PDB file of C-alpha atoms in Angstrom:
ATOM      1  CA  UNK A  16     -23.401  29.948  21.272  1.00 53.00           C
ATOM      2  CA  UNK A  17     -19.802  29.445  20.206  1.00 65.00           C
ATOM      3  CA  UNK A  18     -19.288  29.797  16.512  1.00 69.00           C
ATOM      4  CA  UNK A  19     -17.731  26.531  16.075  1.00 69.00           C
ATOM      5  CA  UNK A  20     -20.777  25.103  17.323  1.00 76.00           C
ATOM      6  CA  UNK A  21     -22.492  25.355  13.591  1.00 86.00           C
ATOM      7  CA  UNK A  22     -19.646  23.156  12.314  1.00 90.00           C
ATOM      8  CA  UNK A  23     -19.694  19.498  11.315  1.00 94.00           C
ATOM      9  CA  UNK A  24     -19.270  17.138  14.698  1.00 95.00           C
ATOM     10  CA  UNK A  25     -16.421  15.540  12.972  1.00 95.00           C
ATOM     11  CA  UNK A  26     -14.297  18.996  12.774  1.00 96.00           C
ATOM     12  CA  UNK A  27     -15.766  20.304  16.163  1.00 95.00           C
ATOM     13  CA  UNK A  28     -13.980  16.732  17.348  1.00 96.00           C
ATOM     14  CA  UNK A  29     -11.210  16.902  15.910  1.00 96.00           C
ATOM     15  CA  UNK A  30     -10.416  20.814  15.951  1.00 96.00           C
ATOM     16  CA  UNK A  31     -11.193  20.516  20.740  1.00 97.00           C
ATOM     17  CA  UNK A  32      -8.813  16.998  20.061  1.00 97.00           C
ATOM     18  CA  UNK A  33      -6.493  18.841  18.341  1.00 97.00           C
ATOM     19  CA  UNK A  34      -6.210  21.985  20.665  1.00 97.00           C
ATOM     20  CA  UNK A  35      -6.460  19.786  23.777  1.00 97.00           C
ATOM     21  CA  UNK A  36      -3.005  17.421  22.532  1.00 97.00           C
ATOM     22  CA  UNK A  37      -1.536  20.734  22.506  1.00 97.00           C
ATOM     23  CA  UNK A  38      -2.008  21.494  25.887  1.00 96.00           C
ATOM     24  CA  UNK A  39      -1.187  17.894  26.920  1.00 96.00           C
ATOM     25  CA  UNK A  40       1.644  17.740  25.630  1.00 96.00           C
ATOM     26  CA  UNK A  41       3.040  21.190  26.976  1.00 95.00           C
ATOM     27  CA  UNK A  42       2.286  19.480  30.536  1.00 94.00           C
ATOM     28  CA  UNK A  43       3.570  16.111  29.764  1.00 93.00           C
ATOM     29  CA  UNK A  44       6.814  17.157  27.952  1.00 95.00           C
ATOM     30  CA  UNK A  45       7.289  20.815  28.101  1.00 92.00           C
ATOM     31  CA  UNK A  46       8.723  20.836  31.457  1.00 92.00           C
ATOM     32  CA  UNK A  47      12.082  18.731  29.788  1.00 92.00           C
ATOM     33  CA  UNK A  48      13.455  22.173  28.148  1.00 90.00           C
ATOM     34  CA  UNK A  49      11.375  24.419  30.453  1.00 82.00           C
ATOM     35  CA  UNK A  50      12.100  23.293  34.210  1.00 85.00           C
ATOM     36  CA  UNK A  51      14.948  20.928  33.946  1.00 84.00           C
ATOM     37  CA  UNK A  52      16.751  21.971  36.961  1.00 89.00           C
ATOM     38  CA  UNK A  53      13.791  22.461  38.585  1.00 91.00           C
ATOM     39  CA  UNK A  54      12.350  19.710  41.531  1.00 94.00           C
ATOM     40  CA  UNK A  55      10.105  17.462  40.252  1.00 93.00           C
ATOM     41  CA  UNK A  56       7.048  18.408  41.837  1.00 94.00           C
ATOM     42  CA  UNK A  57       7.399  21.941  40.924  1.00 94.00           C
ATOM     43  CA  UNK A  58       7.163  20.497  37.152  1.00 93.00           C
ATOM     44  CA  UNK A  59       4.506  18.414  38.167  1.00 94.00           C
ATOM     45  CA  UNK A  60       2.281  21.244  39.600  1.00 95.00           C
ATOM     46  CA  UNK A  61       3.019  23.163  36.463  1.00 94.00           C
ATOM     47  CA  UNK A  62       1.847  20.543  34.261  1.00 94.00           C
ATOM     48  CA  UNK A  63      -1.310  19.723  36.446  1.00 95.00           C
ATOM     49  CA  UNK A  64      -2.472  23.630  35.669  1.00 95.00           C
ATOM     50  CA  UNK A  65      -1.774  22.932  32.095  1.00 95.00           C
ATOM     51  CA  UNK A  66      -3.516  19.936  32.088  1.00 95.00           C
ATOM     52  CA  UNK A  67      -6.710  21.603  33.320  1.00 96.00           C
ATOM     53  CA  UNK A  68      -6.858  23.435  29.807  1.00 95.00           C
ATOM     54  CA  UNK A  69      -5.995  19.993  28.229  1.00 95.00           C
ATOM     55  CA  UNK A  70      -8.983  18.477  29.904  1.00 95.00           C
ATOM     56  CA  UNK A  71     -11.812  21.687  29.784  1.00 96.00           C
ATOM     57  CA  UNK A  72     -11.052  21.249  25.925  1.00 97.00           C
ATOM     58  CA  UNK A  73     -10.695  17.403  25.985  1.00 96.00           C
ATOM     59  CA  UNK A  74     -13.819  16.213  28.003  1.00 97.00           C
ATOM     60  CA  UNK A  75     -16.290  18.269  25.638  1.00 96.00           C
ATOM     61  CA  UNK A  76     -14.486  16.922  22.729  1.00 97.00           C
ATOM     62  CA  UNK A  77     -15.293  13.255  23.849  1.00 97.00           C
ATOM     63  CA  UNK A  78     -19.143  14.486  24.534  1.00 97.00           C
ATOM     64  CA  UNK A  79     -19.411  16.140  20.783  1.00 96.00           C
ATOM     65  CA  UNK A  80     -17.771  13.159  19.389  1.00 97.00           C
ATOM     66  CA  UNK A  81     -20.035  10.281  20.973  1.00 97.00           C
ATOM     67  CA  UNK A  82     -22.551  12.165  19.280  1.00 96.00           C
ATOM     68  CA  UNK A  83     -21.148  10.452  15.859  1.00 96.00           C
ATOM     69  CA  UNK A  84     -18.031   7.954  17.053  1.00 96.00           C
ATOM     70  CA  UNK A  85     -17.770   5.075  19.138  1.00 95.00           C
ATOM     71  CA  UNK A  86     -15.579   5.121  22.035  1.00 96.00           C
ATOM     72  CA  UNK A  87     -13.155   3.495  19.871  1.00 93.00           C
ATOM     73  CA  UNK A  88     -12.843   5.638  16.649  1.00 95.00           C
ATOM     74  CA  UNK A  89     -12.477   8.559  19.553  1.00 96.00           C
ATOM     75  CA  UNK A  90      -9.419   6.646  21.316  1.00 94.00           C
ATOM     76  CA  UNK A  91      -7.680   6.143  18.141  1.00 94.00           C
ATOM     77  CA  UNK A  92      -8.815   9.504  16.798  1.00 95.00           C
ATOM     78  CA  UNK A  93      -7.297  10.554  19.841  1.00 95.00           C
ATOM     79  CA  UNK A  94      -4.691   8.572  19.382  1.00 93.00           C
ATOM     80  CA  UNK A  95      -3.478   9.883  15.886  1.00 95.00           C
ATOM     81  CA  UNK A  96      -4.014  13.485  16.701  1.00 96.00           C
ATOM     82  CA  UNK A  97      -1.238  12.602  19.709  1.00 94.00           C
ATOM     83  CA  UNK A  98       1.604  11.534  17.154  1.00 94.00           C
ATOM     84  CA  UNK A  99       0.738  14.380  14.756  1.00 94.00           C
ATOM     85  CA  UNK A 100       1.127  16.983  17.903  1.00 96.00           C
ATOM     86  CA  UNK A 101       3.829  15.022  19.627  1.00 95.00           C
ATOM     87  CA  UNK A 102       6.174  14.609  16.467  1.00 95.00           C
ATOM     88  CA  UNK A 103       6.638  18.276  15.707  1.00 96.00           C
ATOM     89  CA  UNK A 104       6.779  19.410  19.210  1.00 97.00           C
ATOM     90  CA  UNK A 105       9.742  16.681  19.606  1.00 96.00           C
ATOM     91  CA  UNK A 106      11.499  18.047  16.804  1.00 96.00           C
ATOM     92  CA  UNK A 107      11.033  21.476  16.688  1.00 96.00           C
ATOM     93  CA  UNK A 108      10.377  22.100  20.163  1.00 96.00           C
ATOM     94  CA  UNK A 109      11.901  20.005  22.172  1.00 95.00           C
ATOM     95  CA  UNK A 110      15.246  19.723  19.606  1.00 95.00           C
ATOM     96  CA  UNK A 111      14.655  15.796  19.146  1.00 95.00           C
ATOM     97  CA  UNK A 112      16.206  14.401  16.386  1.00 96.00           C
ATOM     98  CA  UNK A 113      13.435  13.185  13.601  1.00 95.00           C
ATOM     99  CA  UNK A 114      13.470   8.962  13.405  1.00 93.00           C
ATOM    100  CA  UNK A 115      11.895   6.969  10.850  1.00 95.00           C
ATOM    101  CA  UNK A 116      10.465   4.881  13.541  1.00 94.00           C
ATOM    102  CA  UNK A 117       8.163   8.346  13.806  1.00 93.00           C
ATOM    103  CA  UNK A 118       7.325   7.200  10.439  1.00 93.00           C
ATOM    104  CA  UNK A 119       6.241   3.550  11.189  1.00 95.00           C
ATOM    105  CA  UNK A 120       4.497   4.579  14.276  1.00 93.00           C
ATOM    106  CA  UNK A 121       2.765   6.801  11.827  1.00 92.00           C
ATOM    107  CA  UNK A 122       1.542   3.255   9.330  1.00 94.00           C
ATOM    108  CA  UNK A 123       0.806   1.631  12.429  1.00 94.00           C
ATOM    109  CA  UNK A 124      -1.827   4.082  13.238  1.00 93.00           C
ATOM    110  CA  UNK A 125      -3.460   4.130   9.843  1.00 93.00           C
ATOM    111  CA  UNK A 126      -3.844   0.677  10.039  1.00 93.00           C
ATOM    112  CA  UNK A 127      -5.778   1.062  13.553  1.00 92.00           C
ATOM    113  CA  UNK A 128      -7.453   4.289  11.727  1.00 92.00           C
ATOM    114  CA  UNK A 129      -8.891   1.730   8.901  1.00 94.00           C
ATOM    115  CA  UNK A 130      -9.526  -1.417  11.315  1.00 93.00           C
ATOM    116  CA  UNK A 131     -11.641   1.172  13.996  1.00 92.00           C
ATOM    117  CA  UNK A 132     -13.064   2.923  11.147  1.00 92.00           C
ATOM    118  CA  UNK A 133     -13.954   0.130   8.896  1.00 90.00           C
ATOM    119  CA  UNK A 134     -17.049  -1.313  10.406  1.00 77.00           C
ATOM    120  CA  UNK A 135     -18.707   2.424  10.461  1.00 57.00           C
TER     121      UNK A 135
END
């Protein structure tokens, strides 16, 4: 039994969401500094092995989570964990310039957090 498995659903959720975003967006994006002169389907095959990781860590995080959440509250809780990965790794990573409009993507989401959320 993995010792994570004694935690609440909601942080078993969001800690395999969390980890799996990582991954995913190593294969979506990663390849842009990594294997830019490299042919496209060389990046693509890279990604798809990433991607395996993304989705061994994302599938049982959906399976856990429909334990407590709708379908919904996962997809935006999915959703939300995206920007918060994807933001940094654009920044810091990736050398992207930080925007505001990272900012009101951010409000956006907390409004679909509250309207998913709100009905329990």
């Amino acid at each position: 039994m993995m010792f994570w498995s004694t935690w609440p659903v909601s942080l078993q959720t969001v800690a395999l969401l969390l980890a799996s975003n990582v991954f995913m967006t190593f294969a979506w994006y990663g390849h842009l500094r990594n294997m830019s002169a490299a042919p496209w389907y060389a990046a693509a095959l890279v990604s798809w092995v990433i991607a395996l990781f993304e989705y061994l860590l994302q599938v049982p995080a959906n399976r856990i989570g429909h334990t407590q959440f709708s379908v919904g509250q996962l997809k935006i809780m999915q959703e939300v964990i995206t920007l918060t990965v994807f933001v940094p790794f654009a920044v810091f990573y990736l050398k992207e310039p930080f925007k505001l409009d990272y900012l009101w993507a951010a409000l956006c989401m907390v409004g679909a957090v509250y309207f998913i959320f709100r009905s329990g």
